[in-house]
Structure formats: C-alpha cells, structure tokens
Amino acid sequence: MANEYILQTRGLVKEFKGFVAVDQVDLNVRRGTIHALIGPNGAGKTTFFNLLTKFLKPTRGEIVYDGRDITRSDSADIATLGMIRSFQISSVFPHLTVLQNVRLGLQAKTQNSFTFWRAGKCLESLNDEAMALLDSVGLTRFGEVTAVELPYGRKRALEIATTLALDPKLMLLDEPTQGMGTEDVGAISALLKKVAVGRTVLMVEHNLGVVADLADHITVLQRGAVLAEGNYEEVSTNPEVISAYMGTAAHA
C-alpha cells in the first residue's frame, strides 16, 4: 500500500549540462523506520537530498511525500508539511543561548513566526516546552549557555532539539556524526535512536558502524543510481557493494 511509505521517488533524475548526478532513482521510505542512504564519494547522495528538500529542481521524475506530489513544491512548503532537514555543518544560532535556539524553533510553528519586532518576553511562554525538548536530548543543564560555547557533539544535539521543535514527520539528517570523535558518535547514535521512536528518519551517513546500529533499511547509491537495497547484513555482503564502496570494511 502506498500509505505504508511516507516518502517515495519515482524515476528521479538530475542532470547538470549532460552529467547525470541522480539517475532514475526509485526510493521508498517506510513510515516509522530509520532509512540510511550510503555510497562512495560522488555517488549523488547530497544531490539527492537537495532534490528532496527543493534546493534543486529535478530534471525528470516525481517526489511523493505523505501521499502528496511535492515535485514542484518549494522548501518552505515541505517544511510546513513536516519534512525537516538538518545539515552536515551545525546550523544553530551561535550567539543565542541553547534555550533561545530551541524557542525559535518552537516559534516557527506559531502564528508569530515572523513578528520579530515583538518583545523577547513574548517567547517566555515557550520555555517549558523548550526545556522539555532540551531534556530529551540531554541538554537540560545547558539552557543558559551560549550555543557557540558548546562542544561539537552537544551542538549537534542542540540541532536535533531545534529540529524536533518543528515537530517533524520525516527528519532528513545529512551526516549527523561527521567530524565527531568516538565518544560523541556513540552519544549521538544513542540520541538518534531515542528521538526516532514514533518518527521516520532518512539519513546520509558515512560511518558504517552508525548505519549498522541504527538503520532498518539501507539504499546504496553508486554514480547516481541505486546499486543495492536491504538491511545491513544483506547490503554488507553484497559483492557489488563490497566492490564499489565497502571493500574490506564490509567485514570489519
């Protein structure tokens, strides 16, 4: 049933002056799962994400989200529908406090989203909800800390909190553990597993340990096209995937 899937692409293509970056990709993301998109550098993963979130327009094909054709929608439209993306580089407001960052995310859901001339105290009614979100990502004691002062791993946790503030149906995470040490990777992986309960996550991720731990389903891209799909065991033992991407790391 189509309703089983929150996101589907059908024959999605993106060409740049004759170069095919995304080549006839059919993707089916099942509701309530963590779906990983992996592949070697240049496989088309980021371009594909940019097509989904409307930073790029497809050359051909369709994108269907929650039963609605969003191929020609813009990025603001899909955000209001509950498809929210985080980026490789932490995108919090560095000179606001942790609490203020989350309050701004909550404000975006209200009718006051763009009334910047209102007094800051008007957002204090969102404090309890913001603190609950900070508690969910382990940042309760950092509420009054300026975001720029946070260690990198906690900045990513704050970004996840601000994403959750928008109440996403589908979270698109672009390299959520990029640039992290082992301890931070473990903490963010555990956090993603926690916040994914009751939600759907589509993530691009290079760390195969994270993929193995989190992903219910994996799609492997190579040269813009789908090379293989399945769970981690199926993908990691696929000879084509081993040859194209994983190499000996597939058995590490």
CSV table of N, CA and C in Angstrom, one decimal, residues 148-233:
chain,number,residue,atom,x,y,z
A,148,VAL,N,27.6,28.9,21.0
A,148,VAL,CA,29.0,28.9,20.5
A,148,VAL,C,29.9,28.2,21.5
A,149,GLU,N,29.5,28.2,22.8
A,149,GLU,CA,30.4,27.6,23.8
A,149,GLU,C,30.3,26.1,23.9
A,150,LEU,N,29.3,25.5,23.3
A,150,LEU,CA,29.1,24.1,23.4
A,150,LEU,C,30.1,23.3,22.6
A,151,PRO,N,30.5,22.1,23.2
A,151,PRO,CA,31.4,21.2,22.4
A,151,PRO,C,30.6,20.8,21.2
A,152,TYR,N,31.3,20.3,20.2
A,152,TYR,CA,30.7,20.0,18.9
A,152,TYR,C,29.6,19.0,19.0
A,153,GLY,N,29.8,17.9,19.8
A,153,GLY,CA,28.8,16.9,19.9
A,153,GLY,C,27.5,17.4,20.5
A,154,ARG,N,27.6,18.3,21.5
A,154,ARG,CA,26.4,18.9,22.1
A,154,ARG,C,25.8,19.9,21.1
A,155,LYS,N,26.5,20.6,20.3
A,155,LYS,CA,25.9,21.4,19.2
A,155,LYS,C,25.0,20.6,18.3
A,156,ARG,N,25.5,19.4,18.0
A,156,ARG,CA,24.6,18.6,17.1
A,156,ARG,C,23.4,18.1,17.9
A,157,ALA,N,23.5,17.9,19.2
A,157,ALA,CA,22.4,17.5,20.0
A,157,ALA,C,21.4,18.7,20.0
A,158,LEU,N,21.9,19.9,20.1
A,158,LEU,CA,21.1,21.1,20.1
A,158,LEU,C,20.4,21.2,18.7
A,159,GLU,N,21.1,20.9,17.7
A,159,GLU,CA,20.4,21.0,16.3
A,159,GLU,C,19.3,20.0,16.2
A,160,ILE,N,19.5,18.8,16.8
A,160,ILE,CA,18.4,17.8,16.8
A,160,ILE,C,17.2,18.3,17.6
A,161,ALA,N,17.5,19.0,18.7
A,161,ALA,CA,16.4,19.6,19.5
A,161,ALA,C,15.6,20.6,18.8
A,162,THR,N,16.3,21.5,18.0
A,162,THR,CA,15.7,22.5,17.2
A,162,THR,C,14.9,21.9,16.1
A,163,THR,N,15.4,20.8,15.6
A,163,THR,CA,14.6,20.0,14.5
A,163,THR,C,13.4,19.4,15.1
A,164,LEU,N,13.5,18.9,16.3
A,164,LEU,CA,12.3,18.3,17.0
A,164,LEU,C,11.3,19.4,17.3
A,165,ALA,N,11.8,20.6,17.6
A,165,ALA,CA,10.8,21.7,17.9
A,165,ALA,C,9.9,21.9,16.8
A,166,LEU,N,10.2,21.6,15.6
A,166,LEU,CA,9.4,21.8,14.4
A,166,LEU,C,8.4,20.6,14.2
A,167,ASP,N,8.5,19.7,15.1
A,167,ASP,CA,7.5,18.5,15.1
A,167,ASP,C,7.5,17.8,13.8
A,168,PRO,N,8.7,17.3,13.4
A,168,PRO,CA,8.8,16.7,12.0
A,168,PRO,C,8.1,15.3,11.9
A,169,LYS,N,7.5,15.1,10.8
A,169,LYS,CA,7.1,13.7,10.5
A,169,LYS,C,8.2,12.9,9.9
A,170,LEU,N,9.1,13.6,9.1
A,170,LEU,CA,10.2,13.0,8.5
A,170,LEU,C,11.4,13.9,8.7
A,171,MET,N,12.4,13.3,9.4
A,171,MET,CA,13.7,14.0,9.6
A,171,MET,C,14.7,13.6,8.6
A,172,LEU,N,15.3,14.5,7.9
A,172,LEU,CA,16.4,14.2,6.9
A,172,LEU,C,17.7,14.7,7.6
A,173,LEU,N,18.6,13.8,7.9
A,173,LEU,CA,19.8,14.1,8.5
A,173,LEU,C,21.0,13.9,7.6
A,174,ASP,N,21.7,14.9,7.4
A,174,ASP,CA,22.9,14.9,6.5
A,174,ASP,C,24.2,14.7,7.3
A,175,GLU,N,24.7,13.5,7.3
A,175,GLU,CA,26.0,13.2,8.0
A,175,GLU,C,25.9,13.7,9.5
A,176,PRO,N,25.0,13.1,10.3
A,176,PRO,CA,24.8,13.6,11.7
A,176,PRO,C,26.0,13.3,12.6
A,177,THR,N,26.9,12.4,12.2
A,177,THR,CA,28.1,12.2,13.1
A,177,THR,C,29.4,12.6,12.4
A,178,GLN,N,29.3,13.4,11.4
A,178,GLN,CA,30.5,13.8,10.7
A,178,GLN,C,31.4,14.7,11.6
A,179,GLY,N,32.7,14.4,11.6
A,179,GLY,CA,33.7,15.1,12.4
A,179,GLY,C,33.7,14.8,13.8
A,180,MET,N,33.0,13.8,14.3
A,180,MET,CA,33.0,13.5,15.7
A,180,MET,C,34.0,12.5,16.1
A,181,GLY,N,34.4,12.6,17.4
A,181,GLY,CA,35.2,11.5,18.0
A,181,GLY,C,34.3,10.3,18.4
A,182,THR,N,35.0,9.2,18.8
A,182,THR,CA,34.2,8.0,19.1
A,182,THR,C,33.2,8.2,20.2
A,183,GLU,N,33.5,9.0,21.2
A,183,GLU,CA,32.6,9.2,22.3
A,183,GLU,C,31.3,9.9,21.9
A,184,ASP,N,31.5,11.0,21.1
A,184,ASP,CA,30.4,11.8,20.6
A,184,ASP,C,29.6,11.0,19.6
A,185,VAL,N,30.2,10.2,18.8
A,185,VAL,CA,29.5,9.3,17.8
A,185,VAL,C,28.5,8.4,18.6
A,186,GLY,N,29.0,7.8,19.6
A,186,GLY,CA,28.2,6.9,20.4
A,186,GLY,C,27.0,7.6,21.1
A,187,ALA,N,27.3,8.9,21.6
A,187,ALA,CA,26.2,9.6,22.2
A,187,ALA,C,25.1,10.1,21.2
A,188,ILE,N,25.6,10.5,20.0
A,188,ILE,CA,24.6,11.0,19.0
A,188,ILE,C,23.8,9.8,18.5
A,189,SER,N,24.5,8.7,18.3
A,189,SER,CA,23.8,7.5,17.8
A,189,SER,C,22.7,7.1,18.8
A,190,ALA,N,23.0,7.1,20.1
A,190,ALA,CA,22.0,6.7,21.1
A,190,ALA,C,20.9,7.7,21.1
A,191,LEU,N,21.2,9.0,20.9
A,191,LEU,CA,20.2,10.1,20.9
A,191,LEU,C,19.3,9.9,19.7
A,192,LEU,N,19.9,9.6,18.5
A,192,LEU,CA,19.0,9.4,17.3
A,192,LEU,C,18.1,8.3,17.4
A,193,LYS,N,18.6,7.2,18.0
A,193,LYS,CA,17.7,6.0,18.3
A,193,LYS,C,16.6,6.4,19.2
A,194,LYS,N,16.8,7.2,20.2
A,194,LYS,CA,15.8,7.6,21.1
A,194,LYS,C,14.7,8.5,20.4
A,195,VAL,N,15.2,9.6,19.7
A,195,VAL,CA,14.2,10.5,19.1
A,195,VAL,C,13.5,10.0,17.9
A,196,ALA,N,14.1,8.9,17.3
A,196,ALA,CA,13.4,8.3,16.1
A,196,ALA,C,12.2,7.5,16.4
A,197,VAL,N,12.0,7.2,17.7
A,197,VAL,CA,10.8,6.4,18.1
A,197,VAL,C,9.5,7.2,17.7
A,198,GLY,N,8.7,6.6,16.9
A,198,GLY,CA,7.4,7.3,16.5
A,198,GLY,C,7.6,8.3,15.4
A,199,ARG,N,8.8,8.4,14.8
A,199,ARG,CA,9.1,9.2,13.7
A,199,ARG,C,9.8,8.4,12.6
A,200,THR,N,10.0,9.1,11.4
A,200,THR,CA,10.7,8.5,10.3
A,200,THR,C,11.9,9.3,10.1
A,201,VAL,N,13.1,8.6,9.9
A,201,VAL,CA,14.3,9.3,9.6
A,201,VAL,C,14.9,8.8,8.3
A,202,LEU,N,15.4,9.7,7.5
A,202,LEU,CA,16.2,9.4,6.3
A,202,LEU,C,17.5,10.1,6.5
A,203,MET,N,18.6,9.3,6.5
A,203,MET,CA,19.9,9.9,6.8
A,203,MET,C,20.9,9.5,5.8
A,204,VAL,N,21.8,10.5,5.5
A,204,VAL,CA,23.1,10.2,4.8
A,204,VAL,C,24.1,10.0,5.8
A,205,GLU,N,24.9,8.9,5.8
A,205,GLU,CA,25.9,8.7,6.8
A,205,GLU,C,27.0,7.8,6.3
A,206,HIS,N,28.3,8.3,6.5
A,206,HIS,CA,29.4,7.6,6.1
A,206,HIS,C,29.9,6.5,7.1
A,207,ASN,N,29.6,6.8,8.4
A,207,ASN,CA,30.1,5.9,9.4
A,207,ASN,C,29.3,4.6,9.4
A,208,LEU,N,29.9,3.5,8.9
A,208,LEU,CA,29.1,2.3,8.7
A,208,LEU,C,28.7,1.6,10.1
A,209,GLY,N,29.5,1.9,11.1
A,209,GLY,CA,29.1,1.4,12.4
A,209,GLY,C,27.8,2.0,12.9
A,210,VAL,N,27.6,3.3,12.6
A,210,VAL,CA,26.4,4.0,12.9
A,210,VAL,C,25.2,3.4,12.1
A,211,VAL,N,25.5,3.2,10.8
A,211,VAL,CA,24.5,2.7,9.9
A,211,VAL,C,24.1,1.3,10.4
A,212,ALA,N,25.0,0.5,10.7
A,212,ALA,CA,24.7,-0.9,11.2
A,212,ALA,C,23.9,-0.9,12.5
A,213,ASP,N,24.2,0.1,13.3
A,213,ASP,CA,23.5,0.2,14.6
A,213,ASP,C,22.1,0.7,14.5
A,214,LEU,N,21.9,1.7,13.6
A,214,LEU,CA,20.6,2.5,13.5
A,214,LEU,C,19.6,2.0,12.4
A,215,ALA,N,20.2,1.7,11.3
A,215,ALA,CA,19.3,1.7,10.1
A,215,ALA,C,18.5,0.4,10.0
A,216,ASP,N,17.2,0.6,9.7
A,216,ASP,CA,16.3,-0.6,9.5
A,216,ASP,C,16.4,-1.0,8.0
A,217,HIS,N,16.7,0.0,7.1
A,217,HIS,CA,16.8,-0.3,5.7
A,217,HIS,C,17.9,0.6,5.1
A,218,ILE,N,18.6,0.1,4.1
A,218,ILE,CA,19.7,0.9,3.5
A,218,ILE,C,19.6,0.9,2.0
A,219,THR,N,19.8,2.0,1.4
A,219,THR,CA,19.9,2.2,0.0
A,219,THR,C,21.3,2.6,-0.3
A,220,VAL,N,21.9,1.9,-1.3
A,220,VAL,CA,23.3,2.2,-1.7
A,220,VAL,C,23.2,2.8,-3.0
A,221,LEU,N,23.8,4.0,-3.2
A,221,LEU,CA,24.0,4.7,-4.4
A,221,LEU,C,25.4,4.6,-5.0
A,222,GLN,N,25.5,4.4,-6.3
A,222,GLN,CA,26.8,4.5,-7.0
A,222,GLN,C,26.6,5.2,-8.3
A,223,ARG,N,27.4,6.2,-8.5
A,223,ARG,CA,27.3,7.1,-9.7
A,223,ARG,C,25.8,7.5,-10.0
A,224,GLY,N,25.1,7.9,-8.9
A,224,GLY,CA,23.8,8.5,-9.0
A,224,GLY,C,22.7,7.5,-9.1
A,225,ALA,N,23.0,6.2,-9.2
A,225,ALA,CA,21.9,5.2,-9.4
A,225,ALA,C,21.9,4.2,-8.2
A,226,VAL,N,20.7,3.6,-7.9
A,226,VAL,CA,20.6,2.6,-6.9
A,226,VAL,C,21.4,1.4,-7.2
A,227,LEU,N,22.4,1.0,-6.4
A,227,LEU,CA,23.2,-0.2,-6.6
A,227,LEU,C,22.6,-1.4,-5.8
A,228,ALA,N,22.1,-1.1,-4.6
A,228,ALA,CA,21.6,-2.2,-3.8
A,228,ALA,C,20.7,-1.7,-2.7
A,229,GLU,N,19.8,-2.5,-2.2
A,229,GLU,CA,19.0,-2.2,-1.0
A,229,GLU,C,18.8,-3.4,-0.1
A,230,GLY,N,18.5,-3.1,1.1
A,230,GLY,CA,18.2,-4.1,2.1
A,230,GLY,C,18.7,-3.7,3.5
A,231,ASN,N,18.7,-4.7,4.4
A,231,ASN,CA,19.2,-4.4,5.7
A,231,ASN,C,20.7,-4.5,5.7
A,232,TYR,N,21.3,-4.2,6.8
A,232,TYR,CA,22.8,-4.1,6.8
A,232,TYR,C,23.5,-5.4,6.4
A,233,GLU,N,23.0,-6.5,6.9
A,233,GLU,CA,23.6,-7.8,6.6
A,233,GLU,C,23.5,-8.1,5.1
